[in-house]
JSON list of C-alpha atoms in Angstrom, two decimals:
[
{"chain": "L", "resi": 1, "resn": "UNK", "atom": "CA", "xyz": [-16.04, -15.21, -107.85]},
{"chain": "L", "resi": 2, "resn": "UNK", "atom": "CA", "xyz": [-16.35, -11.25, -107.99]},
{"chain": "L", "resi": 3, "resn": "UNK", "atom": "CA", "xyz": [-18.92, -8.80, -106.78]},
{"chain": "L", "resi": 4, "resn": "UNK", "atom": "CA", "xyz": [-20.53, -6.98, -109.55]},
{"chain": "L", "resi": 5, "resn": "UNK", "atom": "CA", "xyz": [-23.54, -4.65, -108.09]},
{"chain": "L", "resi": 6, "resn": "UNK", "atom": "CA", "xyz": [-23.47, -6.61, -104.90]},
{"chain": "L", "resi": 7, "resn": "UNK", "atom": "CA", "xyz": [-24.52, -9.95, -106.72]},
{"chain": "L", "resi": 8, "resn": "UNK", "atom": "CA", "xyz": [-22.27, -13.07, -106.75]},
{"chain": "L", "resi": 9, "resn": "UNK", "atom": "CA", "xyz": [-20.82, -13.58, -110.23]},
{"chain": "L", "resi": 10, "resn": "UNK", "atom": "CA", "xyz": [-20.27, -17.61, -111.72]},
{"chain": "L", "resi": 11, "resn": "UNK", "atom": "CA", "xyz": [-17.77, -17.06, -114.33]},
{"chain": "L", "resi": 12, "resn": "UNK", "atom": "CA", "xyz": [-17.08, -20.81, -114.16]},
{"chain": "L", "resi": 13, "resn": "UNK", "atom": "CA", "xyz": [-21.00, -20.87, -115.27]},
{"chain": "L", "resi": 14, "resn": "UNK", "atom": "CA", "xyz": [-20.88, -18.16, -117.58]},
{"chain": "L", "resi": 15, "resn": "UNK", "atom": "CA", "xyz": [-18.30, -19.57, -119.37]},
{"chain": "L", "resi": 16, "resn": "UNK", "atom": "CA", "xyz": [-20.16, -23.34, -119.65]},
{"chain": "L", "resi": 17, "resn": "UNK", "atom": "CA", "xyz": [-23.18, -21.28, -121.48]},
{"chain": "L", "resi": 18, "resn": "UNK", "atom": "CA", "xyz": [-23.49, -22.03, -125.09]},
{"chain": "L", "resi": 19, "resn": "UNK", "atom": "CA", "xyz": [-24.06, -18.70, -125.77]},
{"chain": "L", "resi": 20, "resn": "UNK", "atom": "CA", "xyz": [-20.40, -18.12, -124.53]},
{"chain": "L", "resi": 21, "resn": "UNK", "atom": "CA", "xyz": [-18.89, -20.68, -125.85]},
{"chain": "L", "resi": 22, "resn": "UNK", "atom": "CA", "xyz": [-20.11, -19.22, -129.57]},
{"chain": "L", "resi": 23, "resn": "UNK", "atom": "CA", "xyz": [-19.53, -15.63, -128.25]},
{"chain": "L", "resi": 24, "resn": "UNK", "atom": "CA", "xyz": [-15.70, -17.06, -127.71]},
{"chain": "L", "resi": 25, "resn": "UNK", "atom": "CA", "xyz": [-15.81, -19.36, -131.15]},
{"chain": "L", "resi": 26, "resn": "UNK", "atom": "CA", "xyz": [-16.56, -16.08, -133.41]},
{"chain": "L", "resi": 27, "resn": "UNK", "atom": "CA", "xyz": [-14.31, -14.04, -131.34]},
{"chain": "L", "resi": 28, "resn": "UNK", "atom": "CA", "xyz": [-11.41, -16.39, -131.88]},
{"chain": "L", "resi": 29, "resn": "UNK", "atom": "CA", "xyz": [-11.89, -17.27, -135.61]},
{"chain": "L", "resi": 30, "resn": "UNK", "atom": "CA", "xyz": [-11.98, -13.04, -136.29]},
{"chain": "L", "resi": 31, "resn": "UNK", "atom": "CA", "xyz": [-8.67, -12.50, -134.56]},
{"chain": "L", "resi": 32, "resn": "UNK", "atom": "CA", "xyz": [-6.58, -15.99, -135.85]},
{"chain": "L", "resi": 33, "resn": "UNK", "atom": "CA", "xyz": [-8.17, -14.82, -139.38]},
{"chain": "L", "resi": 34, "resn": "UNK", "atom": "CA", "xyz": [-6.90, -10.94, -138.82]},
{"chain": "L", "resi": 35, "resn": "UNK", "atom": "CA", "xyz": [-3.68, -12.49, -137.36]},
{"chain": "L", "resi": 36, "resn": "UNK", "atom": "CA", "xyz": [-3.09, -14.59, -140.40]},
{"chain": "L", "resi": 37, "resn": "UNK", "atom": "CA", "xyz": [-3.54, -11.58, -143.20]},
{"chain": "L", "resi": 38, "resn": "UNK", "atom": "CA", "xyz": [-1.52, -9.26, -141.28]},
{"chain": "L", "resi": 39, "resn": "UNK", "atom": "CA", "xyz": [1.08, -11.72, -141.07]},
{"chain": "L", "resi": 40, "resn": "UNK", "atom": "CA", "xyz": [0.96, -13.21, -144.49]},
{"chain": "L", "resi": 41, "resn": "UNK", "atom": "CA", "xyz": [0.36, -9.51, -146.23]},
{"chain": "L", "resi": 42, "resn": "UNK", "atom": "CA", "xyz": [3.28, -8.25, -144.12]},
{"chain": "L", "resi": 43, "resn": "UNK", "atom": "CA", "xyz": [6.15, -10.42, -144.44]},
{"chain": "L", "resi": 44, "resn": "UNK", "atom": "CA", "xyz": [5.60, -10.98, -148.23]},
{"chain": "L", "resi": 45, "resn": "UNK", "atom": "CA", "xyz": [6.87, -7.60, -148.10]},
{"chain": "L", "resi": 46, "resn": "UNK", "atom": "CA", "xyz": [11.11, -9.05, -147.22]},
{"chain": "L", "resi": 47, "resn": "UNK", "atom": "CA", "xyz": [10.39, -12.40, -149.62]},
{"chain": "L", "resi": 48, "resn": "UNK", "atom": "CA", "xyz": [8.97, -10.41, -152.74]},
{"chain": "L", "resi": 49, "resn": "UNK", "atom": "CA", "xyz": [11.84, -7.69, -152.76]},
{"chain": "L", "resi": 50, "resn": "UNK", "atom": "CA", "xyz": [14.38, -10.39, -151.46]},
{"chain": "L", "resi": 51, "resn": "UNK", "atom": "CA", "xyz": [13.78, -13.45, -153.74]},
{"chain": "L", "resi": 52, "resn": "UNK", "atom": "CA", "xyz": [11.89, -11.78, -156.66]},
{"chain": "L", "resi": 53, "resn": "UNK", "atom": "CA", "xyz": [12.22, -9.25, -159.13]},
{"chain": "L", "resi": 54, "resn": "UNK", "atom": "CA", "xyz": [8.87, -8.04, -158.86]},
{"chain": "L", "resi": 55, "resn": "UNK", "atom": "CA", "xyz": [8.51, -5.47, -156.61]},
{"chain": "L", "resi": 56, "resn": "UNK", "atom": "CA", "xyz": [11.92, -3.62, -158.15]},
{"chain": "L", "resi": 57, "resn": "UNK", "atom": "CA", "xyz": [10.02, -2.79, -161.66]},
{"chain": "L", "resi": 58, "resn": "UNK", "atom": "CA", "xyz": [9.56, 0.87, -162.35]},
{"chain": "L", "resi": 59, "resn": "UNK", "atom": "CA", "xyz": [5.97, 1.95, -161.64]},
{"chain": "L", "resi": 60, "resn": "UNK", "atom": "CA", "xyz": [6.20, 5.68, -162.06]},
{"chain": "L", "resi": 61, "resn": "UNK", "atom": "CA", "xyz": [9.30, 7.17, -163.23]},
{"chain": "L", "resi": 62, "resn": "UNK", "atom": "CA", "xyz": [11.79, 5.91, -160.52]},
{"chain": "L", "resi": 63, "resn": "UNK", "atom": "CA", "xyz": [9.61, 4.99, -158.22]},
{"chain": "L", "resi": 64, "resn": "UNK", "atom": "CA", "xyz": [9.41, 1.27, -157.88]},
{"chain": "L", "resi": 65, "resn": "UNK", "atom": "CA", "xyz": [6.22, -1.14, -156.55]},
{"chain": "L", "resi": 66, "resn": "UNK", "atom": "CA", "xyz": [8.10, -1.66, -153.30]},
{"chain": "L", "resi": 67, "resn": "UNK", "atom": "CA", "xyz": [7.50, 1.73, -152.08]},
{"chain": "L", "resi": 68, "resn": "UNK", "atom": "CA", "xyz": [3.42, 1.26, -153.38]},
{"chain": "L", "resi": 69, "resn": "UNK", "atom": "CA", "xyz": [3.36, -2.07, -151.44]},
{"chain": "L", "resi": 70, "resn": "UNK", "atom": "CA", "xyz": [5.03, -0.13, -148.47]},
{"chain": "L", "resi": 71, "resn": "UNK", "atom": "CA", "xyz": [2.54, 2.09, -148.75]},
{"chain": "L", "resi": 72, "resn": "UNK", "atom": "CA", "xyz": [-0.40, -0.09, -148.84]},
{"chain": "L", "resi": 73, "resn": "UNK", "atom": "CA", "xyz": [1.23, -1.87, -145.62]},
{"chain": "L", "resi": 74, "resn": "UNK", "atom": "CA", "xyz": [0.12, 1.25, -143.41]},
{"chain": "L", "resi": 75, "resn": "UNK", "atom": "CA", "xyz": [-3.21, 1.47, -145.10]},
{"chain": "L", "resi": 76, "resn": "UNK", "atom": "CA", "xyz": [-3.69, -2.54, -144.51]},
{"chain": "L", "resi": 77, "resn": "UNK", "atom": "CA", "xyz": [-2.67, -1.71, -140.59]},
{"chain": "L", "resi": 78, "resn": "UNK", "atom": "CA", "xyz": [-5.01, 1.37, -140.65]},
{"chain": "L", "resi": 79, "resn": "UNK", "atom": "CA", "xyz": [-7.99, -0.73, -142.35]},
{"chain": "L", "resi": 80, "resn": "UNK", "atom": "CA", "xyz": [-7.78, -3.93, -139.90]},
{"chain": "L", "resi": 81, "resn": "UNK", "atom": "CA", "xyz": [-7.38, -1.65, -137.42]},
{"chain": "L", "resi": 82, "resn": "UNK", "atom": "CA", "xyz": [-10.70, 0.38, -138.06]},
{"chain": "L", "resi": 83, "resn": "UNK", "atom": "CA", "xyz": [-11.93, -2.85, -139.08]},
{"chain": "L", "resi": 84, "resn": "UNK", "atom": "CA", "xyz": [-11.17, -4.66, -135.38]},
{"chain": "L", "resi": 85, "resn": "UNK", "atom": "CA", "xyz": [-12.48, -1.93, -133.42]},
{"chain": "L", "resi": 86, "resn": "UNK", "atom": "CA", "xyz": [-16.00, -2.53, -135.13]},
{"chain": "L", "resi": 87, "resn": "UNK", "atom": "CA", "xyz": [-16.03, -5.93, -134.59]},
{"chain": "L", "resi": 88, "resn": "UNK", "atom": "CA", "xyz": [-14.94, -5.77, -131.10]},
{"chain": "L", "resi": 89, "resn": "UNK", "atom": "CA", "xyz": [-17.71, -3.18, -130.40]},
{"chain": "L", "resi": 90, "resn": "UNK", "atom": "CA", "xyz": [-20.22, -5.85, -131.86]},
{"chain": "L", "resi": 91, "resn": "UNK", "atom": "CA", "xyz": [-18.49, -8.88, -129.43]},
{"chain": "L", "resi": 92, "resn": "UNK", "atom": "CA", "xyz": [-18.72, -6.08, -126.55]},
{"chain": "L", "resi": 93, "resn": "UNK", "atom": "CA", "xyz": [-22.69, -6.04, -126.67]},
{"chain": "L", "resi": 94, "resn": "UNK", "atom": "CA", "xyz": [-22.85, -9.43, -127.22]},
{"chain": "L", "resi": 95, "resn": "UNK", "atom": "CA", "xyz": [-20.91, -9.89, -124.12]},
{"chain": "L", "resi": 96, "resn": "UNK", "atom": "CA", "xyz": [-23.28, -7.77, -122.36]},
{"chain": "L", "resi": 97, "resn": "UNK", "atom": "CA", "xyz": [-25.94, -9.52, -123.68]},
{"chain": "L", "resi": 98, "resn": "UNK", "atom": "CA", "xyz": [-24.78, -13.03, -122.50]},
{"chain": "L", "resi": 99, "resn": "UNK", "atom": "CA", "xyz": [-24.30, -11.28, -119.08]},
{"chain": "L", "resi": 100, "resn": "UNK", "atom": "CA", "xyz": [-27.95, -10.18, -118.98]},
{"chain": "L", "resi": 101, "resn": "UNK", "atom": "CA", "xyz": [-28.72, -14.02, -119.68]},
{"chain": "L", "resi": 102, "resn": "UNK", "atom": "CA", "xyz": [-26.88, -14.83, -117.48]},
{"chain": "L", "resi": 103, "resn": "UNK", "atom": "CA", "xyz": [-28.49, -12.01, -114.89]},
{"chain": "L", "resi": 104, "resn": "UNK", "atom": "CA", "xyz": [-31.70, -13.72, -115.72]},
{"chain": "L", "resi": 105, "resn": "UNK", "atom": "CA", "xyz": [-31.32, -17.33, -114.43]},
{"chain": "L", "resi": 106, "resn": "UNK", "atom": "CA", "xyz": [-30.43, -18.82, -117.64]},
{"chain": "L", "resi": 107, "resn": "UNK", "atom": "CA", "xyz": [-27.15, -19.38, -116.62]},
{"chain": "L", "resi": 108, "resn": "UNK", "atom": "CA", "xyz": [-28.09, -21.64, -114.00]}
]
């Protein structure tokens, strides 16, 4: 246990309140879902140019879709990114809200 304000803090109890445990369900299903399209999006990147021909057509003159893909890589990164950080601000005041429950007895 840790002192927060001079008060005793449960997190074993905190963390058996059902608020919590949904808090920590939504939390977990955004970041394995962001995981899995940065992943997927990124590595299609070595298997299209390195098992297909379709990243090596001409788009604009000589400039071929793997440099466009490329490209939209750092704008994916920059998106999620942005993205995360507004989620995670949501999940933060949730947090605080479960801790003001929690402040309130309801934990108990």
């Amino acid at each position: 246990m840790a002192k927060d304000s001079g008060k005793q803090i449960d997190y074993e109890r905190i963390a058996k309140m059902e608020s919590f445990r949904q808090l920590s369900r939504k939390k977990n299903s955004f970041l394995w879902t962001m995981a899995v399209i940065f992943f997927v999006l990124y590595m299609l990147l070595p298997v299209l140019t390195s098992y297909t021909e379709i990243l090596h057509q001409k788009a604009i003159g000589e400039i071929t879709w793997v440099w466009f893909y490329s490209f939209g890589l750092f704008i994916m990164v920059w998106g999620l990114a942005h993205f995360y950080v507004g989620r995670a601000n949501k999940f933060d005041k949730e947090a605080r809200e479960i801790i003001d429950e929690y402040e309130r007895g309801a934990g108990q």
